[in-house]
PDB file of C-alpha atoms and ligand atoms in Angstrom:
ATOM      1  CA  MET A   1     -12.863  -0.585  -9.043  1.00 90.00           C
ATOM      2  CA  LEU A   2     -11.371  -3.337  -6.871  1.00 95.00           C
ATOM      3  CA  THR A   3     -13.722  -6.206  -6.099  1.00 96.00           C
ATOM      4  CA  MET A   4     -13.073  -8.968  -3.600  1.00 97.00           C
ATOM      5  CA  THR A   5     -15.520 -11.850  -3.329  1.00 97.00           C
ATOM      6  CA  ASN A   6     -15.629 -14.382  -0.486  1.00 98.00           C
ATOM      7  CA  ILE A   7     -11.934 -14.276   0.396  1.00 98.00           C
ATOM      8  CA  ASN A   8     -10.896 -16.813   3.040  1.00 98.00           C
ATOM      9  CA  LYS A   9      -7.520 -17.461   4.611  1.00 98.00           C
ATOM     10  CA  THR A  10      -6.581 -19.712   7.498  1.00 98.00           C
ATOM     11  CA  TYR A  11      -2.879 -20.005   8.364  1.00 98.00           C
ATOM     12  CA  PRO A  12      -1.311 -23.455   8.861  1.00 97.00           C
ATOM     13  CA  ASP A  13      -1.436 -22.982  12.648  1.00 97.00           C
ATOM     14  CA  GLY A  14      -5.251 -22.735  12.446  1.00 97.00           C
ATOM     15  CA  THR A  15      -5.565 -18.917  12.758  1.00 97.00           C
ATOM     16  CA  CYS A  16      -8.432 -17.721  10.577  1.00 98.00           C
ATOM     17  CA  ALA A  17      -7.244 -14.305   9.360  1.00 98.00           C
ATOM     18  CA  LEU A  18      -9.799 -13.638   6.585  1.00 98.00           C
ATOM     19  CA  ASN A  19     -13.344 -14.877   7.019  1.00 98.00           C
ATOM     20  CA  ASN A  20     -15.390 -14.575   3.833  1.00 98.00           C
ATOM     21  CA  ILE A  21     -14.316 -11.029   2.949  1.00 98.00           C
ATOM     22  CA  SER A  22     -16.345  -9.372   0.159  1.00 98.00           C
ATOM     23  CA  LEU A  23     -15.674  -5.723  -0.713  1.00 98.00           C
ATOM     24  CA  ASN A  24     -16.163  -3.285  -3.598  1.00 97.00           C
ATOM     25  CA  LEU A  25     -13.687  -0.429  -3.433  1.00 97.00           C
ATOM     26  CA  PRO A  26     -13.824   2.683  -5.668  1.00 95.00           C
ATOM     27  CA  THR A  27     -10.983   4.809  -7.083  1.00 94.00           C
ATOM     28  CA  GLY A  28      -9.396   7.430  -4.830  1.00 95.00           C
ATOM     29  CA  MET A  29      -8.175   7.197  -1.272  1.00 95.00           C
ATOM     30  CA  VAL A  30      -9.735   4.250   0.561  1.00 97.00           C
ATOM     31  CA  GLY A  31      -9.085   3.340   4.177  1.00 96.00           C
ATOM     32  CA  LEU A  32      -8.897  -0.205   5.518  1.00 97.00           C
ATOM     33  CA  LEU A  33      -9.586   0.316   9.205  1.00 96.00           C
ATOM     34  CA  GLY A  34      -9.380  -2.213  11.999  1.00 95.00           C
ATOM     35  CA  PRO A  35      -7.621  -3.019  15.283  1.00 94.00           C
ATOM     36  CA  ASN A  36      -4.351  -4.952  15.437  1.00 94.00           C
ATOM     37  CA  GLY A  37      -4.915  -8.542  14.419  1.00 95.00           C
ATOM     38  CA  ALA A  38      -8.055  -7.694  12.394  1.00 97.00           C
ATOM     39  CA  GLY A  39      -6.559  -9.123   9.183  1.00 97.00           C
ATOM     40  CA  LYS A  40      -5.461  -5.922   7.418  1.00 96.00           C
ATOM     41  CA  SER A  41      -1.952  -7.115   6.549  1.00 95.00           C
ATOM     42  CA  SER A  42      -3.230 -10.525   5.502  1.00 96.00           C
ATOM     43  CA  LEU A  43      -5.720  -8.872   3.143  1.00 97.00           C
ATOM     44  CA  MET A  44      -3.072  -6.550   1.740  1.00 95.00           C
ATOM     45  CA  ARG A  45      -0.585  -9.347   1.115  1.00 94.00           C
ATOM     46  CA  THR A  46      -3.397 -11.224  -0.631  1.00 95.00           C
ATOM     47  CA  LEU A  47      -4.206  -8.222  -2.840  1.00 93.00           C
ATOM     48  CA  ALA A  48      -0.518  -7.838  -3.681  1.00 90.00           C
ATOM     49  CA  CYS A  49      -0.460 -11.520  -4.773  1.00 89.00           C
ATOM     50  CA  LEU A  50       2.177 -12.306  -2.166  1.00 89.00           C
ATOM     51  CA  GLN A  51      -0.029 -14.808  -0.392  1.00 93.00           C
ATOM     52  CA  ALA A  52      -2.736 -16.942  -1.963  1.00 94.00           C
ATOM     53  CA  PRO A  53      -6.146 -17.070  -0.267  1.00 97.00           C
ATOM     54  CA  ASP A  54      -7.721 -20.479   0.409  1.00 98.00           C
ATOM     55  CA  SER A  55     -10.732 -19.421  -1.671  1.00 97.00           C
ATOM     56  CA  GLY A  56     -12.362 -16.380  -3.228  1.00 97.00           C
ATOM     57  CA  SER A  57     -11.749 -14.103  -6.185  1.00 95.00           C
ATOM     58  CA  ILE A  58     -10.345 -10.619  -6.742  1.00 95.00           C
ATOM     59  CA  THR A  59     -10.818  -8.425  -9.798  1.00 94.00           C
ATOM     60  CA  PHE A  60      -9.300  -5.039 -10.539  1.00 92.00           C
ATOM     61  CA  ASP A  61     -10.689  -3.139 -13.526  1.00 88.00           C
ATOM     62  CA  ASP A  62     -12.165  -6.434 -14.777  1.00 84.00           C
ATOM     63  CA  CYS A  63      -8.837  -8.271 -14.584  1.00 88.00           C
ATOM     64  CA  ASN A  64      -8.867 -11.402 -12.436  1.00 90.00           C
ATOM     65  CA  ILE A  65      -5.877 -10.768 -10.180  1.00 88.00           C
ATOM     66  CA  LEU A  66      -5.426 -14.261  -8.787  1.00 87.00           C
ATOM     67  CA  GLN A  67      -5.482 -15.869 -12.221  1.00 88.00           C
ATOM     68  CA  HIS A  68      -3.244 -13.247 -13.849  1.00 85.00           C
ATOM     69  CA  PRO A  69      -0.803 -12.093 -11.169  1.00 80.00           C
ATOM     70  CA  ASP A  70       1.754 -11.014 -13.774  1.00 78.00           C
ATOM     71  CA  ALA A  71      -0.719  -8.655 -15.431  1.00 77.00           C
ATOM     72  CA  LEU A  72      -1.390  -7.175 -12.025  1.00 77.00           C
ATOM     73  CA  ARG A  73       2.215  -6.738 -11.002  1.00 73.00           C
ATOM     74  CA  ALA A  74       2.697  -4.046 -13.656  1.00 72.00           C
ATOM     75  CA  GLN A  75      -0.337  -2.161 -12.342  1.00 83.00           C
ATOM     76  CA  LEU A  76       0.381  -2.565  -8.660  1.00 88.00           C
ATOM     77  CA  GLY A  77       2.422  -0.588  -6.155  1.00 91.00           C
ATOM     78  CA  TYR A  78       2.839  -2.176  -2.739  1.00 91.00           C
ATOM     79  CA  LEU A  79       4.293  -0.647   0.390  1.00 91.00           C
ATOM     80  CA  PRO A  80       4.648  -3.353   3.046  1.00 87.00           C
ATOM     81  CA  GLN A  81       4.641  -2.473   6.709  1.00 81.00           C
ATOM     82  CA  TYR A  82       8.298  -3.346   7.050  1.00 77.00           C
ATOM     83  CA  PHE A  83      10.171  -2.353   3.960  1.00 77.00           C
ATOM     84  CA  GLY A  84      13.542  -4.151   3.915  1.00 80.00           C
ATOM     85  CA  VAL A  85      16.363  -2.460   1.991  1.00 80.00           C
ATOM     86  CA  TYR A  86      19.798  -3.578   0.875  1.00 82.00           C
ATOM     87  CA  PRO A  87      22.012  -1.782   3.403  1.00 81.00           C
ATOM     88  CA  ASN A  88      24.725  -0.706   0.981  1.00 87.00           C
ATOM     89  CA  MET A  89      22.559   0.747  -1.765  1.00 93.00           C
ATOM     90  CA  SER A  90      21.871   4.432  -2.284  1.00 96.00           C
ATOM     91  CA  CYS A  91      18.335   5.693  -2.718  1.00 96.00           C
ATOM     92  CA  GLN A  92      18.884   6.224  -6.456  1.00 96.00           C
ATOM     93  CA  ALA A  93      20.559   2.816  -6.978  1.00 96.00           C
ATOM     94  CA  LEU A  94      17.791   1.047  -5.112  1.00 95.00           C
ATOM     95  CA  LEU A  95      15.103   2.730  -7.204  1.00 96.00           C
ATOM     96  CA  VAL A  96      16.907   1.625 -10.377  1.00 96.00           C
ATOM     97  CA  HIS A  97      17.154  -1.906  -8.985  1.00 94.00           C
ATOM     98  CA  ILE A  98      13.419  -2.025  -8.175  1.00 92.00           C
ATOM     99  CA  ALA A  99      12.524  -0.513 -11.575  1.00 93.00           C
ATOM    100  CA  ILE A 100      14.443  -3.317 -13.280  1.00 93.00           C
ATOM    101  CA  LEU A 101      12.718  -5.933 -11.090  1.00 88.00           C
ATOM    102  CA  LYS A 102       9.403  -4.421 -12.179  1.00 87.00           C
ATOM    103  CA  GLY A 103      10.451  -4.920 -15.791  1.00 88.00           C
ATOM    104  CA  LEU A 104      10.719  -1.226 -16.701  1.00 91.00           C
ATOM    105  CA  ARG A 105      13.065  -0.100 -19.482  1.00 93.00           C
ATOM    106  CA  LYS A 106      15.857   2.369 -18.805  1.00 94.00           C
ATOM    107  CA  ALA A 107      14.413   5.029 -21.111  1.00 94.00           C
ATOM    108  CA  ASP A 108      11.180   4.858 -19.102  1.00 93.00           C
ATOM    109  CA  TYR A 109      12.472   4.559 -15.575  1.00 95.00           C
ATOM    110  CA  GLN A 110      15.186   7.215 -15.635  1.00 95.00           C
ATOM    111  CA  PRO A 111      12.873  10.216 -16.059  1.00 96.00           C
ATOM    112  CA  GLN A 112      10.354   8.562 -13.704  1.00 95.00           C
ATOM    113  CA  ILE A 113      12.930   8.201 -10.940  1.00 97.00           C
ATOM    114  CA  GLU A 114      13.839  11.881 -11.216  1.00 96.00           C
ATOM    115  CA  ARG A 115      10.185  12.857 -11.018  1.00 93.00           C
ATOM    116  CA  LEU A 116       9.475  10.547  -8.088  1.00 94.00           C
ATOM    117  CA  LEU A 117      12.510  11.766  -6.133  1.00 96.00           C
ATOM    118  CA  ALA A 118      11.220  15.323  -6.556  1.00 93.00           C
ATOM    119  CA  LEU A 119       7.641  14.338  -5.660  1.00 89.00           C
ATOM    120  CA  THR A 120       8.735  12.594  -2.462  1.00 90.00           C
ATOM    121  CA  ASN A 121      11.239  15.342  -1.625  1.00 91.00           C
ATOM    122  CA  LEU A 122      14.237  13.003  -1.744  1.00 95.00           C
ATOM    123  CA  THR A 123      16.267  14.562  -4.585  1.00 97.00           C
ATOM    124  CA  HIS A 124      18.818  16.023  -2.169  1.00 97.00           C
ATOM    125  CA  VAL A 125      19.489  12.591  -0.601  1.00 97.00           C
ATOM    126  CA  ALA A 126      19.360  10.519  -3.802  1.00 97.00           C
ATOM    127  CA  ASN A 127      22.972   9.395  -3.309  1.00 97.00           C
ATOM    128  CA  LYS A 128      22.638   8.598   0.382  1.00 97.00           C
ATOM    129  CA  LYS A 129      21.989   5.106   1.729  1.00 95.00           C
ATOM    130  CA  VAL A 130      18.324   4.400   2.457  1.00 93.00           C
ATOM    131  CA  VAL A 131      19.314   2.381   5.523  1.00 92.00           C
ATOM    132  CA  ASN A 132      20.407   5.649   7.194  1.00 93.00           C
ATOM    133  CA  PHE A 133      17.167   7.520   6.387  1.00 93.00           C
ATOM    134  CA  SER A 134      14.782   8.744   9.102  1.00 89.00           C
ATOM    135  CA  GLY A 135      11.398   7.020   9.445  1.00 87.00           C
ATOM    136  CA  GLY A 136       9.625   9.656   7.375  1.00 88.00           C
ATOM    137  CA  MET A 137      12.249   9.646   4.623  1.00 91.00           C
ATOM    138  CA  ARG A 138      12.118   5.879   4.513  1.00 90.00           C
ATOM    139  CA  GLN A 139       8.338   5.894   4.089  1.00 88.00           C
ATOM    140  CA  ARG A 140       8.634   8.537   1.344  1.00 90.00           C
ATOM    141  CA  PHE A 141      11.188   6.277  -0.325  1.00 93.00           C
ATOM    142  CA  GLY A 142       8.709   3.408   0.032  1.00 92.00           C
ATOM    143  CA  ILE A 143       6.107   5.496  -1.765  1.00 90.00           C
ATOM    144  CA  ALA A 144       8.545   6.449  -4.530  1.00 93.00           C
ATOM    145  CA  GLN A 145       9.297   2.758  -5.197  1.00 93.00           C
ATOM    146  CA  ALA A 146       5.600   1.873  -5.051  1.00 92.00           C
ATOM    147  CA  LEU A 147       4.852   4.513  -7.706  1.00 91.00           C
ATOM    148  CA  LEU A 148       7.504   3.249 -10.148  1.00 93.00           C
ATOM    149  CA  GLY A 149       5.793   2.158 -13.349  1.00 91.00           C
ATOM    150  CA  ASN A 150       2.823   4.436 -12.644  1.00 90.00           C
ATOM    151  CA  PRO A 151       0.546   1.731 -11.165  1.00 92.00           C
ATOM    152  CA  LYS A 152      -3.217   2.254 -10.977  1.00 92.00           C
ATOM    153  CA  LEU A 153      -3.552   0.376  -7.696  1.00 94.00           C
ATOM    154  CA  ILE A 154      -1.441   1.280  -4.674  1.00 94.00           C
ATOM    155  CA  ILE A 155      -1.578  -0.752  -1.489  1.00 94.00           C
ATOM    156  CA  MET A 156      -0.011   0.689   1.645  1.00 93.00           C
ATOM    157  CA  ASP A 157       0.184  -1.139   4.945  1.00 91.00           C
ATOM    158  CA  GLU A 158       0.119   1.399   7.814  1.00 90.00           C
ATOM    159  CA  PRO A 159       2.295   3.930   5.954  1.00 88.00           C
ATOM    160  CA  THR A 160       2.347   6.475   8.785  1.00 85.00           C
ATOM    161  CA  ALA A 161       3.195   4.008  11.588  1.00 81.00           C
ATOM    162  CA  GLY A 162       6.111   5.225  13.683  1.00 80.00           C
ATOM    163  CA  LEU A 163       6.260   8.717  12.161  1.00 83.00           C
ATOM    164  CA  ASP A 164       6.303  11.952  14.144  1.00 85.00           C
ATOM    165  CA  PRO A 165       3.427  14.439  13.587  1.00 88.00           C
ATOM    166  CA  MET A 166       5.308  16.557  11.044  1.00 87.00           C
ATOM    167  CA  GLU A 167       6.465  13.550   9.034  1.00 83.00           C
ATOM    168  CA  ARG A 168       2.910  12.229   9.145  1.00 85.00           C
ATOM    169  CA  GLU A 169       1.451  15.405   7.789  1.00 87.00           C
ATOM    170  CA  SER A 170       3.903  15.608   4.921  1.00 85.00           C
ATOM    171  CA  LEU A 171       3.320  11.948   4.048  1.00 84.00           C
ATOM    172  CA  ASN A 172      -0.453  12.378   4.237  1.00 87.00           C
ATOM    173  CA  ASN A 173      -0.330  15.352   1.856  1.00 87.00           C
ATOM    174  CA  LEU A 174       1.695  13.264  -0.565  1.00 86.00           C
ATOM    175  CA  LEU A 175      -0.810  10.390  -0.347  1.00 87.00           C
ATOM    176  CA  VAL A 176      -3.754  12.673  -1.085  1.00 87.00           C
ATOM    177  CA  ASP A 177      -1.881  14.005  -4.084  1.00 86.00           C
ATOM    178  CA  ILE A 178      -1.180  10.576  -5.595  1.00 88.00           C
ATOM    179  CA  SER A 179      -4.706   9.256  -4.988  1.00 90.00           C
ATOM    180  CA  LYS A 180      -6.271  11.684  -7.460  1.00 86.00           C
ATOM    181  CA  ARG A 181      -5.915   9.366 -10.417  1.00 82.00           C
ATOM    182  CA  ARG A 182      -5.652   5.974  -8.705  1.00 91.00           C
ATOM    183  CA  LEU A 183      -7.022   3.640  -6.099  1.00 95.00           C
ATOM    184  CA  VAL A 184      -4.850   4.027  -3.017  1.00 95.00           C
ATOM    185  CA  LEU A 185      -5.754   1.530  -0.327  1.00 96.00           C
ATOM    186  CA  LEU A 186      -4.298   2.447   3.025  1.00 94.00           C
ATOM    187  CA  SER A 187      -4.500   0.291   6.136  1.00 95.00           C
ATOM    188  CA  THR A 188      -4.538   1.872   9.574  1.00 92.00           C
ATOM    189  CA  HIS A 189      -5.922   1.450  13.070  1.00 90.00           C
ATOM    190  CA  ILE A 190      -6.217   5.256  13.467  1.00 88.00           C
ATOM    191  CA  VAL A 191      -9.756   6.534  12.776  1.00 92.00           C
ATOM    192  CA  GLU A 192      -8.477  10.107  12.456  1.00 89.00           C
ATOM    193  CA  ASP A 193      -6.249   9.206   9.492  1.00 88.00           C
ATOM    194  CA  VAL A 194      -9.255   7.799   7.663  1.00 93.00           C
ATOM    195  CA  GLU A 195     -11.375  10.861   8.470  1.00 92.00           C
ATOM    196  CA  ASN A 196      -8.672  13.222   7.230  1.00 88.00           C
ATOM    197  CA  LEU A 197      -7.566  11.363   4.118  1.00 91.00           C
ATOM    198  CA  CYS A 198     -10.127   8.917   2.777  1.00 94.00           C
ATOM    199  CA  HIS A 199     -13.490   9.227   1.065  1.00 95.00           C
ATOM    200  CA  HIS A 200     -14.344   5.537   1.419  1.00 97.00           C
ATOM    201  CA  VAL A 201     -13.657   3.211   4.345  1.00 97.00           C
ATOM    202  CA  ALA A 202     -13.859  -0.532   4.875  1.00 97.00           C
ATOM    203  CA  ILE A 203     -13.892  -1.551   8.528  1.00 97.00           C
ATOM    204  CA  ILE A 204     -12.753  -5.066   9.392  1.00 97.00           C
ATOM    205  CA  ASN A 205     -12.472  -6.950  12.650  1.00 97.00           C
ATOM    206  CA  LYS A 206     -11.508 -10.561  13.393  1.00 97.00           C
ATOM    207  CA  GLY A 207     -11.231 -11.245   9.663  1.00 98.00           C
ATOM    208  CA  CYS A 208     -14.770 -10.054   8.865  1.00 98.00           C
ATOM    209  CA  VAL A 209     -16.088  -6.951   7.107  1.00 97.00           C
ATOM    210  CA  ILE A 210     -18.029  -4.842   9.612  1.00 96.00           C
ATOM    211  CA  GLU A 211     -18.913  -1.950   7.281  1.00 96.00           C
ATOM    212  CA  SER A 212     -17.894  -0.528   3.916  1.00 97.00           C
ATOM    213  CA  GLY A 213     -19.011   2.818   2.560  1.00 96.00           C
ATOM    214  CA  ASP A 214     -18.683   6.554   2.458  1.00 95.00           C
ATOM    215  CA  VAL A 215     -16.473   8.014   5.217  1.00 95.00           C
ATOM    216  CA  GLN A 216     -18.844  10.955   5.793  1.00 91.00           C
ATOM    217  CA  THR A 217     -21.728   8.551   6.395  1.00 91.00           C
ATOM    218  CA  LEU A 218     -19.951   5.818   8.344  1.00 90.00           C
ATOM    219  CA  LEU A 219     -17.697   7.934  10.548  1.00 85.00           C
ATOM    220  CA  ALA A 220     -20.002  10.929  11.064  1.00 77.00           C
ATOM    221  CA  PRO A 221     -20.090  12.078  14.695  1.00 70.00           C
ATOM    222  CA  LEU A 222     -23.139  10.610  16.407  1.00 56.00           C
TER     223      LEU A 222
HETATM  224  P1  LIG B 301      -3.518  -6.784  11.136  1.00 81.09           P
HETATM  225  O1  LIG B 301      -2.682  -6.386   9.959  1.00 81.09           O
HETATM  226  O2  LIG B 301      -4.890  -6.200  11.084  1.00 81.09           O
HETATM  227  O3  LIG B 301      -2.826  -6.508  12.436  1.00 81.09           O
HETATM  228  P2  LIG B 301      -2.891  -9.531  10.384  1.00 81.09           P
HETATM  229  O4  LIG B 301      -3.389  -9.795   9.033  1.00 81.09           O
HETATM  230  O5  LIG B 301      -1.424  -9.262  10.547  1.00 81.09           O
HETATM  231  O6  LIG B 301      -3.766  -8.355  11.058  1.00 81.09           O
HETATM  232  O7  LIG B 301      -3.230 -10.728  11.346  1.00 81.09           O
HETATM  233  C1  LIG B 301      -4.524 -11.328  11.414  1.00 81.09           C
HETATM  234  C2  LIG B 301      -4.405 -12.560  12.292  1.00 81.09           C
HETATM  235  O8  LIG B 301      -3.633 -13.548  11.617  1.00 81.09           O
HETATM  236  C3  LIG B 301      -3.696 -12.305  13.600  1.00 81.09           C
HETATM  237  O9  LIG B 301      -4.281 -13.165  14.554  1.00 81.09           O
HETATM  238  C4  LIG B 301      -2.250 -12.714  13.304  1.00 81.09           C
HETATM  239  O10 LIG B 301      -1.558 -13.112  14.467  1.00 81.09           O
HETATM  240  C5  LIG B 301      -2.465 -13.858  12.361  1.00 81.09           C
HETATM  241  N1  LIG B 301      -1.363 -14.022  11.407  1.00 81.09           N
HETATM  242  C6  LIG B 301      -0.860 -13.098  10.555  1.00 81.09           C
HETATM  243  N2  LIG B 301       0.109 -13.615   9.796  1.00 81.09           N
HETATM  244  C7  LIG B 301       0.226 -14.912  10.190  1.00 81.09           C
HETATM  245  C8  LIG B 301       1.054 -15.990   9.780  1.00 81.09           C
HETATM  246  N3  LIG B 301       1.965 -15.839   8.809  1.00 81.09           N
HETATM  247  N4  LIG B 301       0.889 -17.166  10.396  1.00 81.09           N
HETATM  248  C9  LIG B 301      -0.033 -17.344  11.366  1.00 81.09           C
HETATM  249  N5  LIG B 301      -0.849 -16.363  11.796  1.00 81.09           N
HETATM  250  C10 LIG B 301      -0.715 -15.169  11.209  1.00 81.09           C
HETATM  251  P1  LIG B 302       0.916  -6.483  11.221  1.00 81.09           P
HETATM  252  O1  LIG B 302       0.948  -5.536  12.381  1.00 81.09           O
HETATM  253  O2  LIG B 302       0.979  -5.817   9.895  1.00 81.09           O
HETATM  254  O3  LIG B 302      -0.156  -7.488  11.322  1.00 81.09           O
HETATM  255  P2  LIG B 302       2.679  -8.414  12.259  1.00 81.09           P
HETATM  256  O4  LIG B 302       3.706  -7.837  13.166  1.00 81.09           O
HETATM  257  O5  LIG B 302       1.436  -9.029  12.787  1.00 81.09           O
HETATM  258  O6  LIG B 302       2.287  -7.251  11.250  1.00 81.09           O
HETATM  259  O7  LIG B 302       3.321  -9.424  11.242  1.00 81.09           O
HETATM  260  C1  LIG B 302       4.626  -9.295  10.758  1.00 81.09           C
HETATM  261  C2  LIG B 302       4.987 -10.619  10.092  1.00 81.09           C
HETATM  262  O8  LIG B 302       4.835 -11.699  11.035  1.00 81.09           O
HETATM  263  C3  LIG B 302       4.096 -10.954   8.894  1.00 81.09           C
HETATM  264  O9  LIG B 302       4.876 -11.513   7.870  1.00 81.09           O
HETATM  265  C4  LIG B 302       3.116 -11.975   9.448  1.00 81.09           C
HETATM  266  O10 LIG B 302       2.709 -12.892   8.461  1.00 81.09           O
HETATM  267  C5  LIG B 302       3.922 -12.665  10.525  1.00 81.09           C
HETATM  268  N1  LIG B 302       3.025 -13.100  11.622  1.00 81.09           N
HETATM  269  C6  LIG B 302       2.144 -12.326  12.303  1.00 81.09           C
HETATM  270  N2  LIG B 302       1.481 -13.053  13.229  1.00 81.09           N
HETATM  271  C7  LIG B 302       1.982 -14.302  13.146  1.00 81.09           C
HETATM  272  C8  LIG B 302       1.721 -15.517  13.825  1.00 81.09           C
HETATM  273  N3  LIG B 302       0.798 -15.615  14.776  1.00 81.09           N
HETATM  274  N4  LIG B 302       2.413 -16.603  13.450  1.00 81.09           N
HETATM  275  C9  LIG B 302       3.327 -16.540  12.486  1.00 81.09           C
HETATM  276  N5  LIG B 302       3.638 -15.424  11.789  1.00 81.09           N
HETATM  277  C10 LIG B 302       2.971 -14.320  12.117  1.00 81.09           C
END
């Protein structure tokens, strides 16, 4: 269970991106739905401890995230909207690099990397440079790196943005698969993605929570 209480964030230029956000999110696939500019990325960066809120608290499985960001980092996988990669590194080398940054030991990360390459269907391009990957391959790589260390909380900022329909479907199937034992929080502005993938949805607009609850109830056809 991920609990946010009264989260506020105003950027230095005066833009209020998060206006008293309080949410309780359950395990499984959860959608964060809202139009562009609603505050989705700001909330996700806050959850990933990349940006401090002005006020509020966040707990995940009873751990206070903002007070113990290091404890969280081991449990967290984050896929930003724009995932920068070192242009000269192969897929495999980059995964090793990220595993080391996450503090994993070689004996642990080597078998994990093999498993994740297979899961994301990237084994055949493990020695190719990520910078040359297609959009869909790059997102699957992003998921592989997010899953390193077997985190219990995965945060993905618009993971299917820019993908063609086939790439989207294969990525969506992968997301459903990994959300069975974890909380996967996925931001999107596409209602259909939430209907197809998520069991719980939080709807935000202009930095405020509009609704949060069961997808079947909230998004049922009128
Ligand atoms: P979304 O992900 O839903 O599109 P964002 O969290 O990116 O929303 O943005 C929410 C609001 O905050 C927007 O008005 C955006 O322009 C603004 N914003 C986002 N990041 C910054 C920033 N670093 N500095 C100033 N304003 C920002
Ligand atoms: P998203 O669609 O996820 O909201 P954006 O394109 O809005 O992404 O933001 C990309 C980057 O630009 C982020 O790091 C965000 O903080 C920054 N940013 C967005 N809006 C503003 C803004 N109004 N002023 C300064 N930085 C911004």
